[in-house]
mmCIF file of C-alpha atoms in Angstrom:
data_model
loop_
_atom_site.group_PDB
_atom_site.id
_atom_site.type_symbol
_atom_site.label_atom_id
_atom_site.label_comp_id
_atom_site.label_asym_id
_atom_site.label_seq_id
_atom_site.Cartn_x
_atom_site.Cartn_y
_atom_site.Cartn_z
ATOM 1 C CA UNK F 388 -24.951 -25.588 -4.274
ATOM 2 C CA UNK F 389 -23.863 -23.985 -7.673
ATOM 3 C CA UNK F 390 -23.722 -24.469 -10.818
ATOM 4 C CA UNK F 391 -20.337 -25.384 -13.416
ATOM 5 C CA UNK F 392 -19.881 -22.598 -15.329
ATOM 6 C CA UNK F 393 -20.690 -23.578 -19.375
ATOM 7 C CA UNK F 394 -17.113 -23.673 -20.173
ATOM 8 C CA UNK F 395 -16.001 -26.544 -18.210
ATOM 9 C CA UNK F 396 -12.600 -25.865 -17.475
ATOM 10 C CA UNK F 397 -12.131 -27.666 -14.036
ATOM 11 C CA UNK F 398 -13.343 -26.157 -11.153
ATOM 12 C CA UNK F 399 -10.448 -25.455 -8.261
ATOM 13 C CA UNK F 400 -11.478 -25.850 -4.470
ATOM 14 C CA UNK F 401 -11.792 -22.698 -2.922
ATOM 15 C CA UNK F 402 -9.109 -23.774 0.004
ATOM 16 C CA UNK F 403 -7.166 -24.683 -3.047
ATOM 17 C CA UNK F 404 -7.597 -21.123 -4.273
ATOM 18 C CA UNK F 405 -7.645 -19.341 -0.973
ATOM 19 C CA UNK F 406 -3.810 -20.987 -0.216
ATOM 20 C CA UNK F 407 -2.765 -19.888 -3.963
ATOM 21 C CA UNK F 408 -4.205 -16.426 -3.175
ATOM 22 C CA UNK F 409 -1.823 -16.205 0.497
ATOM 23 C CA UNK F 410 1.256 -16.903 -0.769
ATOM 24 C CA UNK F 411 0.770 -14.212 -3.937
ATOM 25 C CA UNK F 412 0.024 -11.622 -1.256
ATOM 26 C CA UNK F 413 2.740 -12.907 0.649
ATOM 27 C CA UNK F 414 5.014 -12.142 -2.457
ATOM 28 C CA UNK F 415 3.595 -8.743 -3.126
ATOM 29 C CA UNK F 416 4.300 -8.065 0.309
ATOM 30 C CA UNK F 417 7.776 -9.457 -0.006
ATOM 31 C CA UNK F 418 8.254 -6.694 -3.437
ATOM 32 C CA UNK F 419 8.806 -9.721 -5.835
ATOM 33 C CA UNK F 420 6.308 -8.345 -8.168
ATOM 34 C CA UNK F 421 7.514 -10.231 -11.003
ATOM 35 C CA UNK F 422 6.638 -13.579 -9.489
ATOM 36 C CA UNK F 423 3.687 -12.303 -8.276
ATOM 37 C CA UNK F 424 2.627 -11.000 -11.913
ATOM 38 C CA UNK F 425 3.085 -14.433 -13.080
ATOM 39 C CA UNK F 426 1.007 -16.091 -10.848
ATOM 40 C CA UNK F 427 -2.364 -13.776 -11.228
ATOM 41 C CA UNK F 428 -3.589 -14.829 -14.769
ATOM 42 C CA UNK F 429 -4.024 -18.121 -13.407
ATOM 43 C CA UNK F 430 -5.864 -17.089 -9.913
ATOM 44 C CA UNK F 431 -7.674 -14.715 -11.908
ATOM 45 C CA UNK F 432 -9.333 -17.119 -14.069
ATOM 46 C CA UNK F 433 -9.617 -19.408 -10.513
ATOM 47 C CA UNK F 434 -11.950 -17.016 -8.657
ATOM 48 C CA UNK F 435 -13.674 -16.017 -11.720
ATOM 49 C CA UNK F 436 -14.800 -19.186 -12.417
ATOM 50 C CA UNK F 437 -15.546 -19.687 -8.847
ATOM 51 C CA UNK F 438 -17.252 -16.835 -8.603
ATOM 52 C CA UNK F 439 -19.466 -17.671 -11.520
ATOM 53 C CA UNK F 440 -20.068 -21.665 -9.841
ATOM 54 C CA UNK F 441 -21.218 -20.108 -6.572
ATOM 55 C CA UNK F 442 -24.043 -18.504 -6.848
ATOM 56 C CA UNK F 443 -26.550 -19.910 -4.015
ATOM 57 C CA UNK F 444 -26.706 -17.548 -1.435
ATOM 58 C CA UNK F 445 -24.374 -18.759 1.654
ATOM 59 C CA UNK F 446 -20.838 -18.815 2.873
ATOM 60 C CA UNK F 447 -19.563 -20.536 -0.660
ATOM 61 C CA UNK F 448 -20.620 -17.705 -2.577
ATOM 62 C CA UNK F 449 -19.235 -14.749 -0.034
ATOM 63 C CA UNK F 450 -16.061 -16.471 0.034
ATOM 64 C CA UNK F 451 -15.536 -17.257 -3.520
ATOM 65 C CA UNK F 452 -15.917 -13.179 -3.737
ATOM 66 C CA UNK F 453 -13.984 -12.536 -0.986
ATOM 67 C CA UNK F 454 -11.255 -14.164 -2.886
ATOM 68 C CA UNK F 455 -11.904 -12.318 -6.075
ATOM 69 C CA UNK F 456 -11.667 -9.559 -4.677
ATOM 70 C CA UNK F 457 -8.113 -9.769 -2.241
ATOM 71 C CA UNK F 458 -6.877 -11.151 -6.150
ATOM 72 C CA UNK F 459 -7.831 -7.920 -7.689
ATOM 73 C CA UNK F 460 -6.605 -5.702 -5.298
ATOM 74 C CA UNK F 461 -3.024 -7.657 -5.314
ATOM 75 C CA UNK F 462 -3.466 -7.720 -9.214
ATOM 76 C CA UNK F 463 -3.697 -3.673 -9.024
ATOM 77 C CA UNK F 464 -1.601 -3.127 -6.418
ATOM 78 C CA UNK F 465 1.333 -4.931 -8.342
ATOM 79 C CA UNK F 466 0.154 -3.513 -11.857
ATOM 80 C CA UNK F 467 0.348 0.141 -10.426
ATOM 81 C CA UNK F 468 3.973 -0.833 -8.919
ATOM 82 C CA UNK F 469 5.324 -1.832 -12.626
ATOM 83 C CA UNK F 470 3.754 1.493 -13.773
ATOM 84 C CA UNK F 471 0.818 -0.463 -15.603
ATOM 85 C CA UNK F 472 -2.295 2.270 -14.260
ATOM 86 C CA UNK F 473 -5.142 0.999 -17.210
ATOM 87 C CA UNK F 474 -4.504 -2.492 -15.478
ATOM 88 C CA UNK F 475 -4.423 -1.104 -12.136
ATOM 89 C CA UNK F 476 -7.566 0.788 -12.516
ATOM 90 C CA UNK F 477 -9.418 -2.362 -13.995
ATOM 91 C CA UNK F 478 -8.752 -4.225 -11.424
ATOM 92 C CA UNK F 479 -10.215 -1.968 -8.706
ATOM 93 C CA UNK F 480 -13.420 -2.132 -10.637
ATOM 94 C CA UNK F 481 -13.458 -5.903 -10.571
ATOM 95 C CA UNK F 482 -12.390 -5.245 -6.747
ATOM 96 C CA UNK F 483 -15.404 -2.716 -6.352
ATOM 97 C CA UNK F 484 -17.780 -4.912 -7.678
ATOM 98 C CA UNK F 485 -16.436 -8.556 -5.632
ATOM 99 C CA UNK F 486 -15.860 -6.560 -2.222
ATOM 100 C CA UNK F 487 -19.571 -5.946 -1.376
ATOM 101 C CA UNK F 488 -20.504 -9.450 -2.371
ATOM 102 C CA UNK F 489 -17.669 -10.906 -0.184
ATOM 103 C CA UNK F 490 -19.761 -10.739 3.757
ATOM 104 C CA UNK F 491 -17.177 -8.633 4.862
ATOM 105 C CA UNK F 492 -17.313 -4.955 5.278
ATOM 106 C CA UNK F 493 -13.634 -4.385 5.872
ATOM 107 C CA UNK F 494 -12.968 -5.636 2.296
ATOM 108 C CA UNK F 495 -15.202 -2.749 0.929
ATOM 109 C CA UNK F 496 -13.235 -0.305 3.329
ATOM 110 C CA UNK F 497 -9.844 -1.732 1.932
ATOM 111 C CA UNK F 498 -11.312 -1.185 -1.684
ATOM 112 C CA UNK F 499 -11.740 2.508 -0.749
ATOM 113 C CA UNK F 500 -8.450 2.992 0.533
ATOM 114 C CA UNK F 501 -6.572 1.007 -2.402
ATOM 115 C CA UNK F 502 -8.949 3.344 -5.162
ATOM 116 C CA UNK F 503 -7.565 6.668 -2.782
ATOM 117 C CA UNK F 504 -3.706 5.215 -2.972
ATOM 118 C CA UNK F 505 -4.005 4.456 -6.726
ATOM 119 C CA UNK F 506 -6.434 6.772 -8.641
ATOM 120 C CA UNK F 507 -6.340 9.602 -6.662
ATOM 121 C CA UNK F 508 -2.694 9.804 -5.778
ATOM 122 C CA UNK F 509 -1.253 12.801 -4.477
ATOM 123 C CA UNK F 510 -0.600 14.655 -7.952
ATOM 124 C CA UNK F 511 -4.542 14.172 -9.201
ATOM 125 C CA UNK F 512 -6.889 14.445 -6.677
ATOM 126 C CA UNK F 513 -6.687 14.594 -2.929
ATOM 127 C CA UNK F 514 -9.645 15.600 -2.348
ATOM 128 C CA UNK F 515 -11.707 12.568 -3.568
ATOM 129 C CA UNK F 516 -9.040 10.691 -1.835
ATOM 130 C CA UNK F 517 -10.032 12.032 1.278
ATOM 131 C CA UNK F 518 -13.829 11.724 0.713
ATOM 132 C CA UNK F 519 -13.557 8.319 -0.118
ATOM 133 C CA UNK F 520 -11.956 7.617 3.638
ATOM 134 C CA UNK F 521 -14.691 9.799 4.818
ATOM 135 C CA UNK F 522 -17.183 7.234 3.559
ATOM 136 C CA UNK F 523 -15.400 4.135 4.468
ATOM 137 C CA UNK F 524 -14.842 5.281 7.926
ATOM 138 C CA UNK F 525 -19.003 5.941 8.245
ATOM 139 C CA UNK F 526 -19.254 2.467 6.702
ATOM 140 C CA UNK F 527 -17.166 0.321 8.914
ATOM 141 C CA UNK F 528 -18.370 0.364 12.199
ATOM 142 C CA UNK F 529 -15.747 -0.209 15.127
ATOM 143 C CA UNK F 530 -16.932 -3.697 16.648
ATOM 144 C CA UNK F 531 -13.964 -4.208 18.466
ATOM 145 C CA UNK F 532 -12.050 -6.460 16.708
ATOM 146 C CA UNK F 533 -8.504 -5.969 15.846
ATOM 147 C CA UNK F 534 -8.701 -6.360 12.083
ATOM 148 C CA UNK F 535 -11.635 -3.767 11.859
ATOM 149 C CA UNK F 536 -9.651 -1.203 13.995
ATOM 150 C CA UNK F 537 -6.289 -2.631 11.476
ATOM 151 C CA UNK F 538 -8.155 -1.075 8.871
ATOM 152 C CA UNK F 539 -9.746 1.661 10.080
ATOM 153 C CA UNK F 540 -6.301 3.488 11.488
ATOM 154 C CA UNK F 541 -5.289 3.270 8.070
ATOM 155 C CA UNK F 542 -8.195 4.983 6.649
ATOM 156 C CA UNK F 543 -7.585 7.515 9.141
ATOM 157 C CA UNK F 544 -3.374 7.839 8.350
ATOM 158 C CA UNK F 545 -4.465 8.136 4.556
ATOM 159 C CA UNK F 546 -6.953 10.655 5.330
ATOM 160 C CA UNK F 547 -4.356 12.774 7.010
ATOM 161 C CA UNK F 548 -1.792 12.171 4.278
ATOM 162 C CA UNK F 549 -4.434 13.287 1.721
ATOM 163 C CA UNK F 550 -5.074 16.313 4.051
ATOM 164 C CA UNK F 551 -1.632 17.489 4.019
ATOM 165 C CA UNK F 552 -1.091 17.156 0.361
ATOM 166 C CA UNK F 553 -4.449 19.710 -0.006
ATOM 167 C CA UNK F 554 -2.860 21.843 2.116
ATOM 168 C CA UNK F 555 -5.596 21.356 4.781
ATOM 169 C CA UNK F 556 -2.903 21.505 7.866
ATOM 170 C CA UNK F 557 -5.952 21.391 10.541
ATOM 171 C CA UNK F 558 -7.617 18.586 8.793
ATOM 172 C CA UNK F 559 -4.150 16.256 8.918
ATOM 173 C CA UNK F 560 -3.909 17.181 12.194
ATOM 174 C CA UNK F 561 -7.040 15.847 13.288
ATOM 175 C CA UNK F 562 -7.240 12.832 11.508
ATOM 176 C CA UNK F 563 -3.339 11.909 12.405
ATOM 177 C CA UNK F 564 -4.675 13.052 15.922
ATOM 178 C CA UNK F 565 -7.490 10.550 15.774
ATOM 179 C CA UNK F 566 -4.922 7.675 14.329
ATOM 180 C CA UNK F 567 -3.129 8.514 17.452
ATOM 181 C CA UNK F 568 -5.902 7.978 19.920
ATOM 182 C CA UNK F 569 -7.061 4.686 18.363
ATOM 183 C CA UNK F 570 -3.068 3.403 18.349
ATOM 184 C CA UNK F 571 -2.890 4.280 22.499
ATOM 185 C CA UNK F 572 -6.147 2.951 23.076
ATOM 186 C CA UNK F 573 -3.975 -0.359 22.548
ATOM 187 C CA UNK F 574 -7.187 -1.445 20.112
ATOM 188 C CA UNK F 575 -5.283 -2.258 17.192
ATOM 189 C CA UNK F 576 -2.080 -4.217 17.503
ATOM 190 C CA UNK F 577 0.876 -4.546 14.504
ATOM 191 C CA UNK F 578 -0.398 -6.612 11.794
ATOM 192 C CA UNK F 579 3.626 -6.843 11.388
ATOM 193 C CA UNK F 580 3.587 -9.591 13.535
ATOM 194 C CA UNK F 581 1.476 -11.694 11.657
ATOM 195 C CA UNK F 582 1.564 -13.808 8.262
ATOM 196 C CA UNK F 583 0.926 -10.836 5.526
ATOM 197 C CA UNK F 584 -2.912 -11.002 4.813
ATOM 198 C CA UNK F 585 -3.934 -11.858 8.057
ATOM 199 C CA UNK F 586 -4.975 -8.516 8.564
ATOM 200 C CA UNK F 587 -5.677 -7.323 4.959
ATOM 201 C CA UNK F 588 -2.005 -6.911 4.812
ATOM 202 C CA UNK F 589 -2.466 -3.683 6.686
ATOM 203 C CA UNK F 590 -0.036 -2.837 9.654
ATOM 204 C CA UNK F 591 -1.373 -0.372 12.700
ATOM 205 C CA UNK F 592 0.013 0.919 15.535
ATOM 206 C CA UNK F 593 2.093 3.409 17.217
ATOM 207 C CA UNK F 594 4.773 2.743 14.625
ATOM 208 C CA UNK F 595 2.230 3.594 11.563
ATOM 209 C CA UNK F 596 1.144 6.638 13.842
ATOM 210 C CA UNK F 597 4.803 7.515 13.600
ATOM 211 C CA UNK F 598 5.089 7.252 9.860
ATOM 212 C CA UNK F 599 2.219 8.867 9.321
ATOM 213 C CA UNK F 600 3.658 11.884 11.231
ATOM 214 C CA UNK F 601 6.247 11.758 8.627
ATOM 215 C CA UNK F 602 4.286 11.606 5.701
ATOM 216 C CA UNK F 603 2.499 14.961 6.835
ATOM 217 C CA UNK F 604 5.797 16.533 7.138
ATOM 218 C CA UNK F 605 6.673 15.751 3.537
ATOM 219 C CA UNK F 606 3.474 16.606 2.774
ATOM 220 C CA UNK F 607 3.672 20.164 3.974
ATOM 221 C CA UNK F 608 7.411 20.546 2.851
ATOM 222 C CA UNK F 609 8.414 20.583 6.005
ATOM 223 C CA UNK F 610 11.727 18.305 5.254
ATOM 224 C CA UNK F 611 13.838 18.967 8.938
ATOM 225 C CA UNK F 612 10.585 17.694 11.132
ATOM 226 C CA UNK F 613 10.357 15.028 8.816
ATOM 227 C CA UNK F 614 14.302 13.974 8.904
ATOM 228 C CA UNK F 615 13.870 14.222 13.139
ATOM 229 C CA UNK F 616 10.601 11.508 12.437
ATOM 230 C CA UNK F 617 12.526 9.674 10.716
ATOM 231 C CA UNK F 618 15.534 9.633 13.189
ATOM 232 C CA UNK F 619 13.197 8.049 15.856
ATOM 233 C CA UNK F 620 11.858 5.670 13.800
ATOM 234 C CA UNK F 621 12.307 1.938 14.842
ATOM 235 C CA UNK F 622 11.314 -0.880 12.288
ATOM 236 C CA UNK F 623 10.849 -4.209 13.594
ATOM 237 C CA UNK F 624 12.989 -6.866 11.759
ATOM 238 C CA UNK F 625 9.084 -8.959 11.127
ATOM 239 C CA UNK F 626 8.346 -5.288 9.090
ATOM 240 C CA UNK F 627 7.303 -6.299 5.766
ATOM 241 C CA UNK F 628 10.275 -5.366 3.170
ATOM 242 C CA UNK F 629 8.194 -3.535 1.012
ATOM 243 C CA UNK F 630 7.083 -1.125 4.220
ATOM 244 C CA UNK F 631 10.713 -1.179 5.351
ATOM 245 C CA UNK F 632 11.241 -0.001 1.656
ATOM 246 C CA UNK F 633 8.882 2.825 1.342
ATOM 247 C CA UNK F 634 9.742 4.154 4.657
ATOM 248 C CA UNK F 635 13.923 4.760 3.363
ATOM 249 C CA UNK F 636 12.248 5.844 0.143
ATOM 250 C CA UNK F 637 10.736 9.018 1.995
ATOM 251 C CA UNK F 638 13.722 8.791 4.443
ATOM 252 C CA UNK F 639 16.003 9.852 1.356
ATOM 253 C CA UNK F 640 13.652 12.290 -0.156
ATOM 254 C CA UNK F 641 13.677 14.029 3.526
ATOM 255 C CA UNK F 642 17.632 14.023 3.088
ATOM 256 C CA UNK F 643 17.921 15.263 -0.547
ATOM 257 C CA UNK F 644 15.289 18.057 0.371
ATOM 258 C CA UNK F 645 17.566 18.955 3.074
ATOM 259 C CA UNK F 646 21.135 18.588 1.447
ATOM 260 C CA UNK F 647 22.060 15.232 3.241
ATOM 261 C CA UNK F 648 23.245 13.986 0.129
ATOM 262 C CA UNK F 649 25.257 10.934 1.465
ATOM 263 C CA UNK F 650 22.373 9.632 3.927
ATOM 264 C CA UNK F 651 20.186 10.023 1.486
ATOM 265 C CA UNK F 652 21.769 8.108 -1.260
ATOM 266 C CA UNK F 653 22.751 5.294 1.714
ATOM 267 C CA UNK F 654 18.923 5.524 2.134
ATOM 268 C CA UNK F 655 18.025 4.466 -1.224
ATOM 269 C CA UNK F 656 20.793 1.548 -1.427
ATOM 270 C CA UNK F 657 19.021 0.234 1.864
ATOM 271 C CA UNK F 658 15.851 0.394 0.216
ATOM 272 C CA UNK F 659 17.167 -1.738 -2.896
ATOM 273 C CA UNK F 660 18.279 -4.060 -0.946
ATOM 274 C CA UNK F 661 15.233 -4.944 0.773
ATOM 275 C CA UNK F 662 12.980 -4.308 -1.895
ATOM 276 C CA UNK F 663 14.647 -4.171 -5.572
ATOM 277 C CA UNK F 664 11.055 -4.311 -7.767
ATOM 278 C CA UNK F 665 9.606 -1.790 -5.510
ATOM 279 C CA UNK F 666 12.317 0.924 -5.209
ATOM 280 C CA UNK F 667 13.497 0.711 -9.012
ATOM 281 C CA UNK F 668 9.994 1.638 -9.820
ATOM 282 C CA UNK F 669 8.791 3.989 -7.066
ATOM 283 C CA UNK F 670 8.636 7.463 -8.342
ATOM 284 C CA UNK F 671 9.563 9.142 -5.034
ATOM 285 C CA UNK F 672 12.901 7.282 -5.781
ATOM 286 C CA UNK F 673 13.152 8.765 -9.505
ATOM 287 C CA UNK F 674 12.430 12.320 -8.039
ATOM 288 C CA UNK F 675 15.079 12.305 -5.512
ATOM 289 C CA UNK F 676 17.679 10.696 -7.555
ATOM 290 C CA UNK F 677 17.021 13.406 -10.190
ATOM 291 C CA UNK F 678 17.309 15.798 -7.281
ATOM 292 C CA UNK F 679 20.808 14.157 -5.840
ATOM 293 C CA UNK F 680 22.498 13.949 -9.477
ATOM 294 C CA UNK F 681 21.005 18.243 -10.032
ATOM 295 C CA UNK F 682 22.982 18.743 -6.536
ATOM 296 C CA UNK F 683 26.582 18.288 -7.724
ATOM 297 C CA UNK F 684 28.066 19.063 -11.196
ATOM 298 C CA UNK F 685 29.775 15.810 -11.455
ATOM 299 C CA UNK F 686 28.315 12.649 -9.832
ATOM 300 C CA UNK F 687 30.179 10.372 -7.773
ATOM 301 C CA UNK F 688 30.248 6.483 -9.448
ATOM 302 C CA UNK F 689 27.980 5.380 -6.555
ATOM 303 C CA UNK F 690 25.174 7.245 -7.721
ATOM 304 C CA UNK F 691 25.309 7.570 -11.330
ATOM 305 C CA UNK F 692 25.679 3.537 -10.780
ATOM 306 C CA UNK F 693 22.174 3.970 -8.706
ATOM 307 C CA UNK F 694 20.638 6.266 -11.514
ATOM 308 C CA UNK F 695 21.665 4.088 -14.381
ATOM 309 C CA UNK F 696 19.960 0.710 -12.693
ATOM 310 C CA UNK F 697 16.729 3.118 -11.532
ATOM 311 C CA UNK F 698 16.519 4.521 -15.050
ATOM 312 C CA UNK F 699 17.077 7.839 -14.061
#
């Protein structure tokens, strides 16, 4: 058993927690980062406390990590979609640190890939990016079981993406050609499907194969292979918004890039709708609004509407 931490503020149950902790993923998931924001102080202080009461080696003390450390990564996944990257980067320490001490090696792996998405994005450094996958793919060990191959076709999508962005064409290639293998080996199903979180909130399959194809494309500039992706994409209606929303995010940068003005601005009023927080935020949809209102000398109400509520 543990120990009450000196403070005495009441200790939660960590089912108590661990339900708490669901439904703000679910909500990240969902793009309501506002509510979400709202909610973290409060788990924050809940698995740091439990953290701090567990401290007997045994499944009480791996799972009171393990729930520090999904709350950090939701806490800097939401901070870096508001724009808030001190807070972001903060919490991936706290994530770093929680992950190993959690009993679960994916949750290190998903560390990695969060610290490649957020710190080195594809304007700073790529390169780390990519040797951070490297290392979490020699880490976690294929045993099989759906969630582990879940997050390790991820790793390898990212590592592609990262590839492409260093201009390392044979590199994407053979890490998108790896994703590939893994998705028709039928190893790793759609964590779509299921309740977000069930799967680290991380979605694999032939349809993330797909989307990966297109995030090479854009990548490598190559903006009329990455419309024709996009054309054959298919997005289940279960599709998390906020995935629904990033994929018509670089849908309508594909279109600007290639003067479909009108699909592309239809592209970005699909992606409000599904995900307002997210898109109003995302940076991709700053860029190609800029791009749309450079593209005519007087914009149509529409869009100066869209570039007004973006604050473009």
């Amino acid at each position: 058993m543990g120990h009450p931490p000196e403070d005495n503020l009441p200790l939660r149950p960590l089912d108590d927690i661990a339900a708490d902790t669901k439904v703000v993923a679910k909500r990240r998931a969902q793009g309501e980062f506002g509510a979400a924001a709202e909610a973290l102080p409060e788990l924050i202080t809940d698995t740091a406390l439990a953290v701090q009461a567990h401290t007997a080696p045994g499944r009480g003390r791996e799972r009171a990590h393990n729930l520090q450390a999904e709350v950090a990564r939701t806490t800097a996944i939401v901070a870096y979609r508001l724009g808030y990257m001190d807070l972001a980067r903060l919490a991936l320490a706290r994530m770093a640190v929680a992950a190993p001490e959690s009993g679960d090696p994916r949750q290190v792996a998903v560390e990695r890939y969060e610290r490649a998405v957020i710190t080195h994005a594809e304007t700073s450094r790529p390169d780390r990016g990519v040797a951070l996958m490297r290392q979490a793919l020699r880490d976690l060990d294929d045993d099989g079981d759906p969630a582990t191959r879940a997050v390790r076709g991820t790793l390898l999508l990212r590592a592609s993406g990262l590839s492409a962005v260093q201009k390392d064409h044979a590199a994407a290639r053979d890490w998108l050609g790896q994703a590939e293998e893994l998705a028709e080996a039928g190893a790793a199903a759609d964590a779509a499907e299921e309740p977000p979180g069930s799967r680290y909130a991380l979605a694999f399959g032939e349809l993330n194969v797909n989307l990966g194809r297109l995030d090479v494309a854009m990548f490598q500039d190559d903006y009329e292979t990455a419309v024709r992706v996009a054309e054959d994409v298919r997005l289940p209606d279960s599709y998390q918004p906020t995935r629904v929303a990033g994929f018509l995010i670089r849908r309508a940068s594909a279109e600007a890039w290639t003067a479909r003005h009108d699909e592309a601005l239809a592209s970005l009023e699909q992606a409000r709708e599904k995900a307002p927080q997210l898109t109003r935020y995302h940076p991709e949809v700053h860029q190609t609004v800029g791009t749309l209102l450079r593209a005519r000398q007087r914009a149509a109400e529409p869009l100066r509407e869209f570039a007004q509520w973006s604050g473009v």
